[in-house]
CSV table of C-alpha atoms in Angstrom, one decimal:
chain,number,residue,atom,x,y,z
A,1,UNK,CA,101.8,106.2,86.8
A,2,UNK,CA,103.1,107.0,90.6
A,3,UNK,CA,102.8,103.6,93.2
A,4,UNK,CA,104.5,100.6,94.8
A,5,UNK,CA,105.8,97.4,92.7
A,6,UNK,CA,106.1,94.2,94.6
A,7,UNK,CA,107.5,91.1,92.8
A,8,UNK,CA,107.6,88.9,92.9
A,9,UNK,CA,103.3,88.4,93.0
A,10,UNK,CA,103.5,84.3,93.8
A,11,UNK,CA,106.8,82.9,95.2
A,12,UNK,CA,107.5,79.2,95.8
A,13,UNK,CA,110.9,78.3,98.3
A,14,UNK,CA,112.0,75.3,99.5
A,15,UNK,CA,112.8,74.8,103.3
A,16,UNK,CA,116.4,75.8,104.0
A,17,UNK,CA,116.4,78.8,101.1
A,18,UNK,CA,116.5,82.4,101.8
A,19,UNK,CA,114.1,84.6,99.3
A,20,UNK,CA,114.2,88.1,98.4
A,21,UNK,CA,111.3,90.1,97.6
A,22,UNK,CA,112.0,93.1,96.1
A,23,UNK,CA,110.0,96.8,96.4
A,24,UNK,CA,109.5,99.6,94.8
A,25,UNK,CA,108.5,103.1,94.7
A,26,UNK,CA,108.4,106.0,92.6
A,27,UNK,CA,106.2,108.6,95.0
A,28,UNK,CA,109.3,110.0,96.1
A,29,UNK,CA,108.0,108.4,99.9
A,30,UNK,CA,110.5,108.7,102.8
A,31,UNK,CA,109.3,105.9,104.6
A,32,UNK,CA,109.0,102.3,103.6
A,33,UNK,CA,107.6,99.2,105.7
A,34,UNK,CA,107.5,95.9,105.6
A,35,UNK,CA,104.3,93.9,107.0
A,36,UNK,CA,103.3,90.4,106.9
A,37,UNK,CA,99.5,89.4,106.8
A,38,UNK,CA,98.4,85.8,108.2
A,39,UNK,CA,95.0,84.1,107.2
A,40,UNK,CA,92.0,86.1,109.0
A,41,UNK,CA,94.6,88.0,110.3
A,42,UNK,CA,95.6,91.7,110.5
A,43,UNK,CA,98.8,93.0,109.2
A,44,UNK,CA,102.1,93.0,111.9
A,45,UNK,CA,105.1,94.8,110.5
A,46,UNK,CA,108.6,93.5,110.3
A,47,UNK,CA,111.2,96.0,109.4
A,48,UNK,CA,110.3,100.0,108.3
A,49,UNK,CA,112.7,102.8,107.0
A,50,UNK,CA,112.4,106.6,107.4
A,51,UNK,CA,115.4,107.2,105.3
A,52,UNK,CA,118.2,106.1,103.6
A,53,UNK,CA,120.8,103.4,105.1
A,54,UNK,CA,118.6,103.6,108.4
A,55,UNK,CA,116.2,101.1,109.1
A,56,UNK,CA,114.1,99.5,112.4
A,57,UNK,CA,113.3,96.6,113.6
A,58,UNK,CA,108.9,96.1,114.4
A,59,UNK,CA,107.0,93.2,115.9
A,60,UNK,CA,108.4,90.3,113.5
A,61,UNK,CA,111.9,91.7,112.9
A,62,UNK,CA,113.5,87.9,113.5
A,63,UNK,CA,114.3,86.1,110.7
A,64,UNK,CA,114.0,88.4,108.4
A,65,UNK,CA,116.5,90.9,107.1
A,66,UNK,CA,116.4,94.6,104.6
A,67,UNK,CA,118.4,97.1,103.1
A,68,UNK,CA,118.2,100.7,102.3
A,69,UNK,CA,120.8,101.5,99.5
A,70,UNK,CA,118.3,104.0,98.0
A,71,UNK,CA,115.3,106.0,98.5
A,72,UNK,CA,113.2,103.9,96.2
A,73,UNK,CA,114.3,100.5,96.9
A,74,UNK,CA,113.1,98.4,100.5
A,75,UNK,CA,114.0,94.3,99.3
A,76,UNK,CA,112.9,92.3,101.9
A,77,UNK,CA,114.9,89.0,102.2
A,78,UNK,CA,113.1,86.1,103.9
A,79,UNK,CA,115.6,83.7,105.5
A,80,UNK,CA,116.3,80.2,106.2
A,81,UNK,CA,115.9,81.5,110.4
A,82,UNK,CA,112.3,82.0,109.8
A,83,UNK,CA,110.4,79.4,111.3
A,84,UNK,CA,107.2,80.2,109.7
A,85,UNK,CA,107.7,81.8,106.7
A,86,UNK,CA,104.6,81.1,104.8
A,87,UNK,CA,102.5,84.3,104.5
A,88,UNK,CA,101.3,87.5,102.1
A,89,UNK,CA,104.2,90.6,102.3
A,90,UNK,CA,102.8,93.6,102.0
A,91,UNK,CA,105.1,96.9,101.6
A,92,UNK,CA,104.0,100.2,101.8
A,93,UNK,CA,105.2,103.5,101.5
A,94,UNK,CA,104.4,107.5,103.4
A,95,UNK,CA,105.6,110.6,102.8
A,96,UNK,CA,107.4,112.0,106.1
A,97,UNK,CA,107.3,116.0,105.2
A,98,UNK,CA,104.9,118.7,105.4
A,99,UNK,CA,103.6,117.6,101.7
A,100,UNK,CA,102.5,114.2,102.9
A,101,UNK,CA,99.1,113.8,105.3
A,102,UNK,CA,100.4,110.9,106.7
A,103,UNK,CA,98.3,108.0,104.4
A,104,UNK,CA,100.4,104.6,103.9
A,105,UNK,CA,100.5,103.3,100.2
A,106,UNK,CA,100.4,99.9,99.5
A,107,UNK,CA,102.0,97.8,96.8
A,108,UNK,CA,100.2,94.7,95.2
A,109,UNK,CA,101.5,91.9,97.9
A,110,UNK,CA,103.8,89.0,97.6
A,111,UNK,CA,102.8,85.2,98.2
A,112,UNK,CA,105.0,83.2,99.8
A,113,UNK,CA,104.6,79.4,100.0
A,114,UNK,CA,107.4,77.4,101.8
A,115,UNK,CA,107.2,73.7,100.9
B,1,UNK,CA,100.8,98.6,123.8
B,2,UNK,CA,97.8,100.4,122.0
B,3,UNK,CA,94.9,97.6,121.7
B,4,UNK,CA,92.9,97.9,118.6
B,5,UNK,CA,89.3,96.6,118.6
B,6,UNK,CA,86.9,96.4,115.2
B,7,UNK,CA,83.5,95.0,115.0
B,8,UNK,CA,81.4,93.5,113.5
B,9,UNK,CA,84.0,91.0,112.7
B,10,UNK,CA,81.9,89.4,110.1
B,11,UNK,CA,79.0,91.5,107.6
B,12,UNK,CA,76.8,90.1,105.0
B,13,UNK,CA,74.3,92.5,103.1
B,14,UNK,CA,72.1,93.0,100.1
B,15,UNK,CA,73.0,95.4,97.9
B,16,UNK,CA,72.0,98.8,98.4
B,17,UNK,CA,71.8,98.6,102.3
B,18,UNK,CA,73.8,101.0,104.7
B,19,UNK,CA,76.4,99.9,107.3
B,20,UNK,CA,78.6,101.3,110.0
B,21,UNK,CA,81.6,99.6,111.1
B,22,UNK,CA,83.1,100.5,113.9
B,23,UNK,CA,87.0,100.6,115.6
B,24,UNK,CA,87.5,100.9,119.4
B,25,UNK,CA,90.9,101.7,120.7
B,26,UNK,CA,92.5,102.3,123.7
B,27,UNK,CA,95.0,104.9,124.0
B,28,UNK,CA,95.4,108.8,122.7
B,29,UNK,CA,96.7,108.4,118.9
B,30,UNK,CA,97.5,110.8,116.3
B,31,UNK,CA,97.2,108.7,113.7
B,32,UNK,CA,94.1,106.5,112.3
B,33,UNK,CA,93.5,105.2,109.0
B,34,UNK,CA,90.8,102.9,107.1
B,35,UNK,CA,91.8,100.6,104.4
B,36,UNK,CA,89.8,98.3,102.1
B,37,UNK,CA,91.3,95.0,101.4
B,38,UNK,CA,90.0,93.7,97.8
B,39,UNK,CA,89.6,89.9,97.6
B,40,UNK,CA,93.2,89.5,95.9
B,41,UNK,CA,94.8,90.9,98.8
B,42,UNK,CA,95.2,95.3,98.0
B,43,UNK,CA,95.3,97.2,100.3
B,44,UNK,CA,93.5,100.8,99.6
B,45,UNK,CA,93.5,103.6,101.8
B,46,UNK,CA,90.3,105.1,102.0
B,47,UNK,CA,90.6,107.8,105.0
B,48,UNK,CA,93.2,109.6,106.9
B,49,UNK,CA,91.5,110.6,109.9
B,50,UNK,CA,93.0,111.0,113.2
B,51,UNK,CA,89.9,113.1,113.7
B,52,UNK,CA,86.9,115.1,112.5
B,53,UNK,CA,84.6,113.6,109.5
B,54,UNK,CA,85.8,113.2,106.2
B,55,UNK,CA,83.6,112.2,103.1
B,56,UNK,CA,84.3,110.4,99.9
B,57,UNK,CA,81.0,109.4,97.8
B,58,UNK,CA,79.3,106.7,99.4
B,59,UNK,CA,82.2,106.5,102.2
B,60,UNK,CA,82.1,108.5,105.1
B,61,UNK,CA,84.5,107.9,108.4
B,62,UNK,CA,84.3,109.9,111.8
B,63,UNK,CA,86.7,109.5,114.8
B,64,UNK,CA,86.0,110.7,118.0
B,65,UNK,CA,89.1,110.5,119.3
B,66,UNK,CA,88.4,111.8,122.9
B,67,UNK,CA,85.6,109.0,123.1
B,68,UNK,CA,88.7,106.6,121.7
B,69,UNK,CA,86.8,105.1,118.5
B,70,UNK,CA,85.7,105.5,114.2
B,71,UNK,CA,83.0,104.5,113.2
B,72,UNK,CA,82.9,103.5,108.6
B,73,UNK,CA,80.2,104.3,107.2
B,74,UNK,CA,78.9,102.7,103.9
B,75,UNK,CA,76.0,103.8,101.9
B,76,UNK,CA,74.0,102.4,98.7
B,77,UNK,CA,76.4,99.3,99.4
B,78,UNK,CA,77.8,97.1,95.9
B,79,UNK,CA,79.0,94.2,95.4
B,80,UNK,CA,82.5,96.0,94.7
B,81,UNK,CA,82.1,96.9,98.2
B,82,UNK,CA,83.2,93.4,99.3
B,83,UNK,CA,86.1,93.1,101.4
B,84,UNK,CA,88.0,93.4,104.5
B,85,UNK,CA,87.9,96.6,106.0
B,86,UNK,CA,90.8,97.8,108.4
B,87,UNK,CA,91.5,100.5,111.0
B,88,UNK,CA,95.3,100.9,111.9
B,89,UNK,CA,95.6,103.4,114.7
B,90,UNK,CA,99.1,104.4,116.3
B,91,UNK,CA,101.6,107.6,115.5
B,92,UNK,CA,103.9,108.7,112.5
B,93,UNK,CA,106.4,105.7,113.1
B,94,UNK,CA,104.5,102.8,113.6
B,95,UNK,CA,100.4,101.7,113.1
B,96,UNK,CA,98.9,98.9,114.8
B,97,UNK,CA,96.1,97.3,113.2
B,98,UNK,CA,92.8,95.9,114.0
B,99,UNK,CA,92.2,92.1,113.0
B,100,UNK,CA,89.3,93.8,110.1
B,101,UNK,CA,85.7,93.4,109.8
B,102,UNK,CA,84.9,91.2,106.5
B,103,UNK,CA,81.8,92.4,104.7
B,104,UNK,CA,80.4,90.6,101.7
B,105,UNK,CA,77.7,92.5,99.7
B,106,UNK,CA,75.2,90.1,97.8
B,107,UNK,CA,73.6,91.2,94.7
């Protein structure tokens, strides 16, 4: 089945450690996004990529890094520089050409807890 | 930047009741989507509706772009409709998200 797969679903990290969250999609979508969600809040954009080997900072990019070496994959690294990394992280994708309607599709999320 | 306001923030319904959720936005947009987040965190796209009216089963949505608001109607609510409903607006590069309406449907 086509979809977006995020892993791991749950992750615990000690302060000072980097951690990488995986996001893979087989929808043939060009654009991919990383969002952060805190309790009782809407989603905030961390990074997005509209094409392979290119990505743009979102509203809260500090302390995060990404890569887009393949169309299907958009991993997010939460670095030790991120002051408050405990959150729910959501990856999304969207088709960009005329075949698509502009809808955003989401993975199941990764819940990161820093101990 | 664009401001998005959703109302009500919380809603409790008895199974079978109808409800209307509202999304107001502060500027012209060419992208508006409604999402449902279930209690496990999964976000499902309900409607892509920058203008006009759409229906999907018990759910329907209307966006009046000239007046900068959108409405999501839930009819004959079921317990599985519980969760948070988000409105997201913007352009084809970025979406701005509202804080959501938290809906609880009691049996």
